[in-house]
């Protein structure tokens, strides 16, 4: 079994030195006339700019989706996208869904077959989060 | 989901998406077909979409995602880094009147490739001093080769920003595939950091994104006759010739025997191997001994990189300036040339008296 040059590659280790956030784009789609989009419009007018400034790695797009319910779509570097309906959500609820998209990796949610481990003691070293790891400051 | 839907999804994700901010008039004029006009070349919407530039918000978010927003402040630089030379021909063909032709990343890619090779080579040489030359070359390809570069570009999210055009192989030029075009982006980014900032920063970029990735060096070491190779290596180091001894065994004459053999040089155990036959166990023990030598690595804090001697701060390597510190390591024993492709008639290497 020889070593073939075209097959020589390395495997990703995101977060070992530098962390690449997996979300690349957020698209907000809302209706300009229907009342169901009113909380979304309020969110876009008030909270969107600070959100964009706090997350410069995300490209934020605002689109019109006339006579339809409002949605937010997150696009990820693995090519997948996640769509969440913002119907019947107030700005705080919308913010929660947006945070969900920002934190996600874009991978498909696989249901766990086994029960996750529940511990009564705290983890001694803390739980690692790539989003809170030091970014490469170049 | 059926395979047809999966294929549709994957091909849809590969289509270029055009941002309304970069297109002043939509639909484009070429898309309109007048009934009574002379026959014109048909409009291909996919091709048109692939010729439109990327949105500035996408480029700026890409720069931030990679951590280069402070270094590469101009979005034209990012745009140039993401434009493969194959795109330029097609652009010129479709917009012959256009004076402002986008710049390609060909020169940046060539410079970046050299830089990647430099940083990866010095790091691997310093980290694995005993690794054979051919294996070091393979490790270099694994760390900064085209497959890895394409992967890294995909993980950075550069695929929607890439401007390229597929080219079939011709007698005069090689083919241009998606992976080749994607691989040019990290090379160009490295070159841009070197040009806009400095060599140490380019090195830090390469170390963070390429040299911390997982590579299985053990899988690259293949032996034809490890016992013979071990014998030569032990002779080189001036030690007693290797002798294999049976350490443990079970199940001899049954259908699943297990033998554990250790290979010794005097009183020192060099390696250990298991097997279902004595010969196989001996083979694996010799392999283990060779792996322990070849895969020895220096700890991170002891690694000294020769590129530290280039001047730090803004500028290229040809300027004079204050150098960083560098302590050259002790020279290790030369590699054994058994079963290598080297056919030189050089004098045989004498054992080193330790």
CSV table of C-alpha atoms in Angstrom, one decimal:
chain,number,residue,atom,x,y,z
A,1,UNK,CA,0.0,0.0,0.0
A,2,UNK,CA,2.1,2.9,-1.2
A,3,UNK,CA,1.9,6.5,-0.2
A,4,UNK,CA,0.1,8.4,-3.1
A,5,UNK,CA,1.0,12.1,-3.5
A,6,UNK,CA,-2.5,13.2,-4.5
A,7,UNK,CA,-4.0,11.6,-1.3
A,8,UNK,CA,-1.6,13.5,1.1
A,9,UNK,CA,-3.7,15.8,3.2
A,10,UNK,CA,-4.1,16.9,6.8
A,11,UNK,CA,-7.2,16.9,8.9
A,12,UNK,CA,-8.8,19.9,10.4
A,13,UNK,CA,-8.1,20.9,14.0
A,14,UNK,CA,-10.3,24.0,14.4
A,15,UNK,CA,-9.4,25.8,17.6
A,16,UNK,CA,-6.0,24.2,18.3
A,17,UNK,CA,-4.2,27.4,17.3
A,18,UNK,CA,-6.7,29.5,15.4
A,19,UNK,CA,-10.5,29.3,15.5
A,20,UNK,CA,-12.5,29.8,12.3
A,21,UNK,CA,-16.1,30.6,13.1
A,22,UNK,CA,-18.4,28.4,11.1
A,23,UNK,CA,-21.1,30.9,10.2
A,24,UNK,CA,-20.4,33.1,7.2
A,25,UNK,CA,-23.8,34.8,6.4
A,26,UNK,CA,-27.1,35.7,8.0
A,27,UNK,CA,-30.1,36.6,5.8
A,28,UNK,CA,-33.1,38.2,7.3
A,29,UNK,CA,-36.2,38.0,5.2
A,30,UNK,CA,-39.3,39.9,6.2
A,31,UNK,CA,-42.5,41.5,4.7
A,32,UNK,CA,-42.9,45.3,4.6
A,33,UNK,CA,-46.7,45.2,5.0
A,34,UNK,CA,-47.9,42.3,7.0
A,35,UNK,CA,-48.3,42.7,10.8
A,36,UNK,CA,-46.6,39.3,11.5
A,37,UNK,CA,-43.3,40.9,10.4
A,38,UNK,CA,-43.7,43.9,12.7
A,39,UNK,CA,-41.4,42.5,15.6
A,40,UNK,CA,-38.9,41.5,12.9
A,41,UNK,CA,-38.9,45.0,11.5
A,42,UNK,CA,-38.5,46.5,15.0
A,43,UNK,CA,-35.5,44.2,15.6
A,44,UNK,CA,-33.9,45.1,12.3
A,45,UNK,CA,-34.3,48.8,13.0
A,46,UNK,CA,-33.0,48.7,16.6
A,47,UNK,CA,-30.7,45.7,17.2
A,48,UNK,CA,-29.3,44.8,13.9
A,49,UNK,CA,-26.4,47.3,13.6
A,50,UNK,CA,-24.9,46.5,17.1
A,51,UNK,CA,-25.2,42.8,16.2
A,52,UNK,CA,-23.4,43.3,13.0
A,53,UNK,CA,-20.7,45.3,14.7
A,54,UNK,CA,-20.2,42.7,17.4
A,55,UNK,CA,-19.9,39.9,14.8
A,56,UNK,CA,-17.7,41.3,12.0
A,57,UNK,CA,-17.0,37.8,10.6
A,58,UNK,CA,-20.7,37.4,9.6
A,59,UNK,CA,-22.0,38.9,6.4
A,60,UNK,CA,-25.6,40.2,7.2
A,61,UNK,CA,-28.1,40.6,4.4
A,62,UNK,CA,-31.6,42.0,4.7
A,63,UNK,CA,-34.1,40.9,2.1
A,64,UNK,CA,-37.7,41.5,1.3
A,65,UNK,CA,-40.1,38.5,1.3
A,66,UNK,CA,-43.4,40.0,0.4
A,67,UNK,CA,-46.7,38.5,1.8
A,68,UNK,CA,-44.8,35.7,3.6
A,69,UNK,CA,-43.9,35.1,7.2
A,70,UNK,CA,-40.5,36.4,8.4
A,71,UNK,CA,-37.5,34.1,8.5
A,72,UNK,CA,-33.8,34.2,9.3
A,73,UNK,CA,-31.4,32.0,7.4
A,74,UNK,CA,-27.8,31.2,8.5
A,75,UNK,CA,-25.3,30.0,5.9
A,76,UNK,CA,-22.2,28.1,7.0
A,77,UNK,CA,-18.8,27.2,5.7
A,78,UNK,CA,-19.8,23.5,5.3
A,79,UNK,CA,-22.2,24.6,2.6
A,80,UNK,CA,-25.4,23.9,4.6
A,81,UNK,CA,-27.9,26.4,5.8
A,82,UNK,CA,-30.3,26.7,8.7
A,83,UNK,CA,-33.6,28.4,8.3
A,84,UNK,CA,-35.7,29.6,11.4
A,85,UNK,CA,-39.1,31.1,11.2
A,86,UNK,CA,-39.5,34.3,13.2
A,87,UNK,CA,-43.3,34.1,13.2
A,88,UNK,CA,-44.9,35.0,16.5
A,89,UNK,CA,-41.5,36.0,18.0
A,90,UNK,CA,-40.8,39.2,19.8
A,91,UNK,CA,-37.4,41.0,19.4
A,92,UNK,CA,-36.0,39.1,22.4
A,93,UNK,CA,-37.1,35.8,21.0
A,94,UNK,CA,-35.6,36.8,17.6
A,95,UNK,CA,-32.3,37.6,19.3
A,96,UNK,CA,-32.3,34.2,20.9
A,97,UNK,CA,-32.8,32.5,17.5
A,98,UNK,CA,-30.1,34.7,15.9
A,99,UNK,CA,-27.7,33.7,18.7
A,100,UNK,CA,-28.6,30.1,18.1
A,101,UNK,CA,-27.6,30.5,14.5
A,102,UNK,CA,-24.4,32.4,15.3
A,103,UNK,CA,-23.2,29.7,17.7
A,104,UNK,CA,-24.1,26.8,15.5
A,105,UNK,CA,-21.5,24.9,13.3
A,106,UNK,CA,-24.0,24.2,10.5
A,107,UNK,CA,-23.7,20.5,11.0
A,108,UNK,CA,-26.9,18.4,10.8
A,109,UNK,CA,-28.4,17.8,14.2
A,110,UNK,CA,-28.0,14.1,15.0
A,111,UNK,CA,-30.2,12.8,17.7
A,112,UNK,CA,-28.2,11.2,20.5
A,113,UNK,CA,-29.1,7.5,21.0
A,114,UNK,CA,-27.7,7.3,24.5
A,115,UNK,CA,-28.4,9.5,27.4
A,116,UNK,CA,-25.8,12.1,27.9
A,117,UNK,CA,-23.6,12.0,31.1
A,118,UNK,CA,-25.0,14.0,34.0
A,119,UNK,CA,-22.5,15.0,36.6
A,120,UNK,CA,-23.2,16.6,40.0
A,121,UNK,CA,-19.7,18.1,40.1
A,122,UNK,CA,-18.4,21.0,38.0
A,123,UNK,CA,-15.9,20.3,35.3
A,124,UNK,CA,-12.4,21.0,36.7
A,125,UNK,CA,-10.9,22.7,33.6
A,126,UNK,CA,-14.1,24.4,32.4
A,127,UNK,CA,-15.8,23.8,29.0
A,128,UNK,CA,-13.8,24.9,26.0
A,129,UNK,CA,-15.6,27.3,23.6
A,130,UNK,CA,-14.0,28.2,20.3
A,131,UNK,CA,-16.0,31.4,20.2
A,132,UNK,CA,-14.4,32.6,23.4
A,133,UNK,CA,-10.9,31.3,22.6
A,134,UNK,CA,-8.2,33.9,21.8
A,135,UNK,CA,-8.5,34.9,18.1
A,136,UNK,CA,-5.3,35.1,16.0
A,137,UNK,CA,-4.3,38.8,16.4
A,138,UNK,CA,-2.4,39.4,13.2
B,1,UNK,CA,-33.5,12.4,1.2
B,2,UNK,CA,-33.1,10.6,-2.1
B,3,UNK,CA,-29.9,10.8,-4.1
B,4,UNK,CA,-31.5,13.0,-6.8
B,5,UNK,CA,-32.4,15.7,-4.2
B,6,UNK,CA,-28.9,15.5,-2.7
B,7,UNK,CA,-27.3,16.1,-6.1
B,8,UNK,CA,-29.7,19.0,-6.8
B,9,UNK,CA,-28.8,20.5,-3.4
B,10,UNK,CA,-25.0,20.1,-3.9
B,11,UNK,CA,-25.1,21.6,-7.4
B,12,UNK,CA,-27.3,24.5,-6.2
B,13,UNK,CA,-24.8,25.3,-3.5
B,14,UNK,CA,-22.0,25.4,-6.1
B,15,UNK,CA,-23.8,27.9,-8.3
B,16,UNK,CA,-22.6,31.5,-7.9
B,17,UNK,CA,-24.9,33.7,-6.0
B,18,UNK,CA,-24.9,37.4,-7.0
B,19,UNK,CA,-25.4,40.1,-4.4
B,20,UNK,CA,-27.8,42.8,-5.5
B,21,UNK,CA,-25.4,45.5,-4.2
B,22,UNK,CA,-22.9,44.7,-6.9
B,23,UNK,CA,-25.4,44.7,-9.8
B,24,UNK,CA,-26.7,48.1,-10.6
B,25,UNK,CA,-29.3,47.0,-13.1
B,26,UNK,CA,-31.1,43.7,-12.8
B,27,UNK,CA,-32.0,41.8,-15.0
B,28,UNK,CA,-28.9,42.4,-17.1
B,29,UNK,CA,-29.4,43.7,-20.6
B,30,UNK,CA,-28.0,40.6,-22.3
B,31,UNK,CA,-30.9,38.6,-20.8
B,32,UNK,CA,-33.5,40.3,-22.8
B,33,UNK,CA,-34.5,38.6,-26.0
B,34,UNK,CA,-36.2,40.8,-28.7
B,35,UNK,CA,-38.4,39.0,-31.2
B,36,UNK,CA,-37.4,40.8,-34.3
B,37,UNK,CA,-33.7,41.1,-33.7
B,38,UNK,CA,-30.9,39.3,-35.4
B,39,UNK,CA,-29.9,36.0,-33.8
B,40,UNK,CA,-27.6,36.7,-30.8
B,41,UNK,CA,-25.6,34.3,-28.7
B,42,UNK,CA,-27.8,32.8,-26.1
B,43,UNK,CA,-27.6,34.2,-22.5
B,44,UNK,CA,-26.2,31.8,-20.0
B,45,UNK,CA,-27.3,33.0,-16.5
B,46,UNK,CA,-24.8,30.7,-14.7
B,47,UNK,CA,-21.9,32.2,-16.6
B,48,UNK,CA,-23.2,35.7,-16.1
B,49,UNK,CA,-23.5,35.1,-12.3
B,50,UNK,CA,-20.0,33.7,-12.1
B,51,UNK,CA,-18.6,36.8,-13.9
B,52,UNK,CA,-20.1,39.3,-11.4
B,53,UNK,CA,-17.8,40.5,-8.6
B,54,UNK,CA,-18.2,39.4,-5.0
B,55,UNK,CA,-20.0,41.8,-2.6
B,56,UNK,CA,-17.8,44.0,-0.4
B,57,UNK,CA,-19.6,42.9,2.7
B,58,UNK,CA,-18.7,39.3,1.9
B,59,UNK,CA,-15.0,40.1,1.4
B,60,UNK,CA,-14.8,42.2,4.6
B,61,UNK,CA,-16.5,39.4,6.6
B,62,UNK,CA,-14.1,36.9,5.1
B,63,UNK,CA,-11.1,39.0,6.2
B,64,UNK,CA,-12.5,39.2,9.7
B,65,UNK,CA,-13.3,35.5,9.9
B,66,UNK,CA,-9.6,34.7,9.1
B,67,UNK,CA,-8.4,37.3,11.6
B,68,UNK,CA,-6.7,39.4,8.9
B,69,UNK,CA,-9.0,42.5,9.1
B,70,UNK,CA,-6.2,44.7,10.6
B,71,UNK,CA,-3.6,43.5,8.1
B,72,UNK,CA,-5.5,43.4,4.8
B,73,UNK,CA,-7.6,46.5,5.2
B,74,UNK,CA,-8.3,47.0,1.5
B,75,UNK,CA,-11.1,44.8,0.1
B,76,UNK,CA,-9.5,45.0,-3.4
B,77,UNK,CA,-6.6,43.0,-2.0
B,78,UNK,CA,-9.0,40.3,-0.8
B,79,UNK,CA,-10.8,40.4,-4.1
B,80,UNK,CA,-7.5,39.9,-5.9
B,81,UNK,CA,-6.5,37.0,-3.6
B,82,UNK,CA,-9.8,35.3,-4.6
B,83,UNK,CA,-9.5,35.7,-8.4
B,84,UNK,CA,-7.9,32.8,-10.1
B,85,UNK,CA,-6.1,33.6,-13.5
B,86,UNK,CA,-8.5,31.3,-15.3
B,87,UNK,CA,-11.2,33.9,-14.6
B,88,UNK,CA,-9.4,36.7,-16.5
B,89,UNK,CA,-9.6,35.1,-19.9
B,90,UNK,CA,-13.3,34.4,-19.6
B,91,UNK,CA,-14.0,37.9,-18.3
B,92,UNK,CA,-12.1,39.5,-21.2
B,93,UNK,CA,-13.9,37.3,-23.7
B,94,UNK,CA,-17.3,38.4,-22.4
B,95,UNK,CA,-16.6,42.0,-21.7
B,96,UNK,CA,-14.2,43.0,-24.5
B,97,UNK,CA,-15.0,46.8,-24.1
B,98,UNK,CA,-14.3,46.8,-20.3
B,99,UNK,CA,-11.1,48.7,-19.4
B,100,UNK,CA,-10.9,47.8,-15.7
B,101,UNK,CA,-10.0,44.1,-15.8
B,102,UNK,CA,-9.8,42.5,-12.3
B,103,UNK,CA,-6.4,41.5,-11.1
B,104,UNK,CA,-5.5,37.8,-10.7
B,105,UNK,CA,-3.7,36.1,-7.9
B,106,UNK,CA,-1.2,34.4,-10.0
B,107,UNK,CA,1.9,36.2,-8.7
B,108,UNK,CA,0.6,36.3,-5.2
B,109,UNK,CA,0.0,32.6,-5.3
B,110,UNK,CA,3.5,31.8,-6.5
B,111,UNK,CA,5.0,34.0,-3.8
B,112,UNK,CA,2.7,32.5,-1.2
B,113,UNK,CA,3.5,29.0,-2.3
B,114,UNK,CA,7.3,29.6,-1.7
B,115,UNK,CA,6.6,31.1,1.7
B,116,UNK,CA,4.4,28.2,2.7
B,117,UNK,CA,7.1,25.8,1.6
B,118,UNK,CA,9.7,27.7,3.5
B,119,UNK,CA,7.8,27.9,6.8
B,120,UNK,CA,6.6,24.3,6.7
B,121,UNK,CA,10.0,22.9,5.7
B,122,UNK,CA,11.9,24.7,8.5
B,123,UNK,CA,9.3,23.7,11.0
B,124,UNK,CA,9.3,20.0,10.0
B,125,UNK,CA,13.1,19.9,9.9
B,126,UNK,CA,13.4,21.4,13.3
B,127,UNK,CA,10.6,19.3,14.8
B,128,UNK,CA,11.5,15.9,13.3
B,129,UNK,CA,15.2,15.9,12.9
B,130,UNK,CA,15.5,12.2,12.2
B,131,UNK,CA,12.6,11.9,9.7
B,132,UNK,CA,13.9,10.5,6.3
B,133,UNK,CA,14.0,12.9,3.4
B,134,UNK,CA,11.3,11.3,1.4
B,135,UNK,CA,8.9,11.2,4.4
B,136,UNK,CA,9.7,14.8,5.2
B,137,UNK,CA,8.7,15.7,1.6
B,138,UNK,CA,5.5,13.7,2.0
B,139,UNK,CA,4.8,15.4,5.3
B,140,UNK,CA,5.4,18.8,3.6
B,141,UNK,CA,2.8,17.9,1.0
B,142,UNK,CA,0.4,16.8,3.7
B,143,UNK,CA,0.7,20.1,5.6
B,144,UNK,CA,0.8,22.7,2.7
B,145,UNK,CA,0.0,20.6,-0.4
B,146,UNK,CA,-2.9,21.4,-2.8
B,147,UNK,CA,-5.4,19.1,-1.1
B,148,UNK,CA,-4.9,20.7,2.3
B,149,UNK,CA,-5.0,24.2,0.9
B,150,UNK,CA,-8.3,23.5,-0.9
B,151,UNK,CA,-9.7,22.1,2.4
B,152,UNK,CA,-8.5,25.1,4.4
B,153,UNK,CA,-9.9,27.6,1.8
B,154,UNK,CA,-13.3,25.7,2.0
B,155,UNK,CA,-13.2,25.9,5.8
B,156,UNK,CA,-12.4,29.6,5.8
B,157,UNK,CA,-15.6,30.1,3.7
B,158,UNK,CA,-13.7,31.3,0.6
B,159,UNK,CA,-15.6,29.1,-1.9
B,160,UNK,CA,-18.4,31.6,-2.6
B,161,UNK,CA,-15.9,34.3,-3.1
B,162,UNK,CA,-13.7,32.4,-5.5
B,163,UNK,CA,-13.7,33.7,-9.1
B,164,UNK,CA,-12.5,31.0,-11.5
B,165,UNK,CA,-13.3,29.1,-14.6
B,166,UNK,CA,-13.0,25.3,-15.2
B,167,UNK,CA,-10.4,24.4,-17.9
B,168,UNK,CA,-10.0,21.0,-19.4
B,169,UNK,CA,-6.5,19.7,-19.9
B,170,UNK,CA,-4.8,20.7,-23.2
B,171,UNK,CA,-1.5,19.6,-24.7
B,172,UNK,CA,0.0,23.0,-23.6
B,173,UNK,CA,-1.6,23.7,-20.3
B,174,UNK,CA,-2.7,21.7,-17.3
B,175,UNK,CA,-6.4,21.4,-16.2
B,176,UNK,CA,-7.9,23.8,-13.7
B,177,UNK,CA,-10.2,22.2,-11.3
B,178,UNK,CA,-12.1,23.6,-8.3
B,179,UNK,CA,-9.5,22.3,-5.9
B,180,UNK,CA,-6.7,24.0,-7.8
B,181,UNK,CA,-8.5,27.3,-7.9
B,182,UNK,CA,-9.4,27.1,-4.2
B,183,UNK,CA,-5.8,26.2,-3.2
B,184,UNK,CA,-4.6,29.5,-4.7
B,185,UNK,CA,-6.5,31.5,-2.1
B,186,UNK,CA,-4.5,30.6,1.1
B,187,UNK,CA,-1.3,31.0,-0.9
B,188,UNK,CA,-2.3,34.5,-2.0
B,189,UNK,CA,-3.3,35.4,1.6
B,190,UNK,CA,0.1,34.3,2.9
B,191,UNK,CA,1.8,36.5,0.2
B,192,UNK,CA,-0.4,39.4,1.1
B,193,UNK,CA,0.4,39.2,4.8
B,194,UNK,CA,4.1,39.1,3.9
B,195,UNK,CA,3.8,42.1,1.6
B,196,UNK,CA,1.4,44.2,3.8
B,197,UNK,CA,2.8,43.3,7.2
B,198,UNK,CA,6.0,41.2,7.7
B,199,UNK,CA,7.5,37.8,7.4
B,200,UNK,CA,7.0,36.8,11.1
B,201,UNK,CA,3.3,37.5,10.8
B,202,UNK,CA,3.1,35.5,7.6
B,203,UNK,CA,4.8,32.7,9.5
B,204,UNK,CA,2.4,33.0,12.4
B,205,UNK,CA,-0.5,32.7,9.9
B,206,UNK,CA,0.9,29.6,8.4
B,207,UNK,CA,1.7,28.0,11.8
B,208,UNK,CA,-1.9,28.7,13.0
B,209,UNK,CA,-3.7,27.4,10.0
B,210,UNK,CA,-1.5,24.7,8.5
B,211,UNK,CA,1.1,23.4,10.9
B,212,UNK,CA,-1.3,22.7,13.7
B,213,UNK,CA,-3.5,20.4,11.6
B,214,UNK,CA,-3.4,16.7,12.2
B,215,UNK,CA,-1.1,14.6,10.0
B,216,UNK,CA,-0.4,11.0,10.5
B,217,UNK,CA,3.4,10.8,10.0
B,218,UNK,CA,3.5,7.1,11.0
B,219,UNK,CA,1.4,6.1,8.0
B,220,UNK,CA,4.0,7.7,5.7
B,221,UNK,CA,6.8,5.4,6.9
B,222,UNK,CA,6.8,2.3,4.8
B,223,UNK,CA,9.6,-0.3,5.2
B,224,UNK,CA,10.6,-3.0,2.8
B,225,UNK,CA,12.9,-4.8,5.2
B,226,UNK,CA,12.9,-3.2,8.7
B,227,UNK,CA,15.2,-5.7,10.2
B,228,UNK,CA,17.9,-4.8,7.7
B,229,UNK,CA,17.3,-1.1,8.0
B,230,UNK,CA,17.5,-1.4,11.8
B,231,UNK,CA,20.8,-3.3,11.6
B,232,UNK,CA,22.2,-0.5,9.4
B,233,UNK,CA,20.9,2.2,11.7
B,234,UNK,CA,22.3,0.6,14.8
B,235,UNK,CA,25.7,0.2,13.1
B,236,UNK,CA,25.5,4.0,12.2
B,237,UNK,CA,25.0,4.8,15.9
B,238,UNK,CA,27.9,2.6,16.9
B,239,UNK,CA,25.9,0.3,19.1
B,240,UNK,CA,25.8,-3.5,19.4
B,241,UNK,CA,24.0,-5.3,16.6
B,242,UNK,CA,20.2,-5.8,17.2
B,243,UNK,CA,19.0,-9.1,18.7
B,244,UNK,CA,15.4,-10.0,18.9
B,245,UNK,CA,14.1,-11.9,21.9
B,246,UNK,CA,10.7,-13.5,22.6
B,247,UNK,CA,9.1,-11.7,25.6
B,248,UNK,CA,5.7,-13.3,25.8
B,249,UNK,CA,3.8,-15.9,23.9
B,250,UNK,CA,0.4,-17.6,24.0
B,251,UNK,CA,-1.5,-20.0,21.9
B,252,UNK,CA,1.5,-21.6,20.0
B,253,UNK,CA,0.2,-24.4,17.7
B,254,UNK,CA,-3.4,-23.1,18.1
B,255,UNK,CA,-5.4,-21.2,15.5
B,256,UNK,CA,-4.7,-17.8,17.2
B,257,UNK,CA,-1.2,-17.5,18.5
B,258,UNK,CA,0.2,-14.3,19.8
B,259,UNK,CA,3.9,-13.6,20.1
B,260,UNK,CA,5.5,-10.5,21.7
B,261,UNK,CA,9.0,-9.9,20.5
B,262,UNK,CA,11.4,-7.2,21.7
B,263,UNK,CA,14.5,-6.1,19.7
B,264,UNK,CA,17.5,-5.3,21.8
B,265,UNK,CA,20.9,-3.7,21.3
B,266,UNK,CA,22.9,-5.1,24.2
B,267,UNK,CA,20.8,-4.4,27.3
B,268,UNK,CA,18.7,-1.6,25.7
B,269,UNK,CA,15.3,-2.5,24.3
B,270,UNK,CA,14.9,-0.6,21.0
B,271,UNK,CA,11.4,-1.8,20.1
B,272,UNK,CA,8.6,-4.2,20.7
B,273,UNK,CA,6.2,-5.9,18.4
B,274,UNK,CA,3.4,-8.4,18.4
B,275,UNK,CA,2.3,-10.9,15.8
B,276,UNK,CA,0.6,-14.2,15.1
B,277,UNK,CA,3.9,-15.7,13.9
B,278,UNK,CA,7.4,-15.2,15.3
B,279,UNK,CA,8.6,-13.6,12.0
B,280,UNK,CA,5.7,-11.1,12.0
B,281,UNK,CA,6.4,-10.2,15.6
B,282,UNK,CA,10.1,-9.7,14.8
B,283,UNK,CA,9.1,-7.5,11.8
B,284,UNK,CA,6.9,-5.3,13.9
B,285,UNK,CA,9.5,-5.0,16.6
B,286,UNK,CA,12.0,-3.8,14.1
B,287,UNK,CA,9.4,-1.4,12.6
B,288,UNK,CA,8.6,-0.1,16.1
B,289,UNK,CA,12.3,0.6,16.8
B,290,UNK,CA,12.6,2.5,13.5
B,291,UNK,CA,9.5,4.5,14.3
B,292,UNK,CA,10.8,5.5,17.7
B,293,UNK,CA,13.9,7.0,16.0
B,294,UNK,CA,12.2,8.6,13.0
B,295,UNK,CA,9.3,10.1,14.8
B,296,UNK,CA,11.3,11.7,17.6
B,297,UNK,CA,10.2,15.3,17.8
B,298,UNK,CA,11.6,18.3,19.6
B,299,UNK,CA,9.2,20.0,22.1
B,300,UNK,CA,7.7,23.2,20.9
B,301,UNK,CA,9.7,25.5,23.2
B,302,UNK,CA,13.0,24.0,22.0
B,303,UNK,CA,12.2,24.5,18.3
B,304,UNK,CA,14.5,27.1,16.7
B,305,UNK,CA,13.4,28.4,13.3
B,306,UNK,CA,16.0,29.8,10.9
B,307,UNK,CA,13.6,32.3,9.5
B,308,UNK,CA,14.0,34.2,12.8
B,309,UNK,CA,17.2,35.6,11.3
B,310,UNK,CA,15.2,37.6,8.8
B,311,UNK,CA,14.6,41.2,10.0
B,312,UNK,CA,11.4,41.7,11.9
B,313,UNK,CA,8.9,44.4,11.4
B,314,UNK,CA,7.4,45.8,8.2
B,315,UNK,CA,9.3,45.0,5.0
B,316,UNK,CA,10.7,42.3,2.8
B,317,UNK,CA,13.5,39.9,3.6
B,318,UNK,CA,16.0,41.9,1.4
B,319,UNK,CA,16.2,44.8,3.8
B,320,UNK,CA,18.8,45.1,6.6
B,321,UNK,CA,17.5,45.2,10.1
B,322,UNK,CA,17.6,43.8,13.6
B,323,UNK,CA,17.5,40.0,13.5
B,324,UNK,CA,15.8,37.7,15.9
B,325,UNK,CA,17.6,35.0,17.8
B,326,UNK,CA,18.5,31.6,16.4
B,327,UNK,CA,20.5,28.8,17.9
B,328,UNK,CA,21.4,26.1,15.4
B,329,UNK,CA,20.7,22.6,16.7
B,330,UNK,CA,23.2,19.8,16.9
B,331,UNK,CA,23.6,17.9,13.7
B,332,UNK,CA,22.0,14.5,13.9
B,333,UNK,CA,23.3,11.3,12.3
B,334,UNK,CA,22.8,11.2,8.5
B,335,UNK,CA,19.9,9.0,7.4
B,336,UNK,CA,20.5,5.4,6.4
B,337,UNK,CA,20.1,5.1,2.7
B,338,UNK,CA,18.9,1.5,2.6
B,339,UNK,CA,15.8,1.1,0.4
B,340,UNK,CA,16.0,4.7,-0.7
B,341,UNK,CA,15.9,5.8,-4.3
B,342,UNK,CA,19.3,7.5,-4.0
B,343,UNK,CA,21.6,5.8,-6.4
B,344,UNK,CA,24.7,8.0,-5.7
B,345,UNK,CA,28.1,6.3,-5.5
B,346,UNK,CA,29.2,8.2,-2.4
B,347,UNK,CA,31.5,6.5,0.1
B,348,UNK,CA,29.7,4.3,2.7
B,349,UNK,CA,29.0,6.1,6.0
B,350,UNK,CA,31.2,5.1,8.9
B,351,UNK,CA,29.7,4.4,12.4
B,352,UNK,CA,29.7,7.4,14.7
B,353,UNK,CA,31.7,6.8,17.9
B,354,UNK,CA,29.4,8.1,20.6
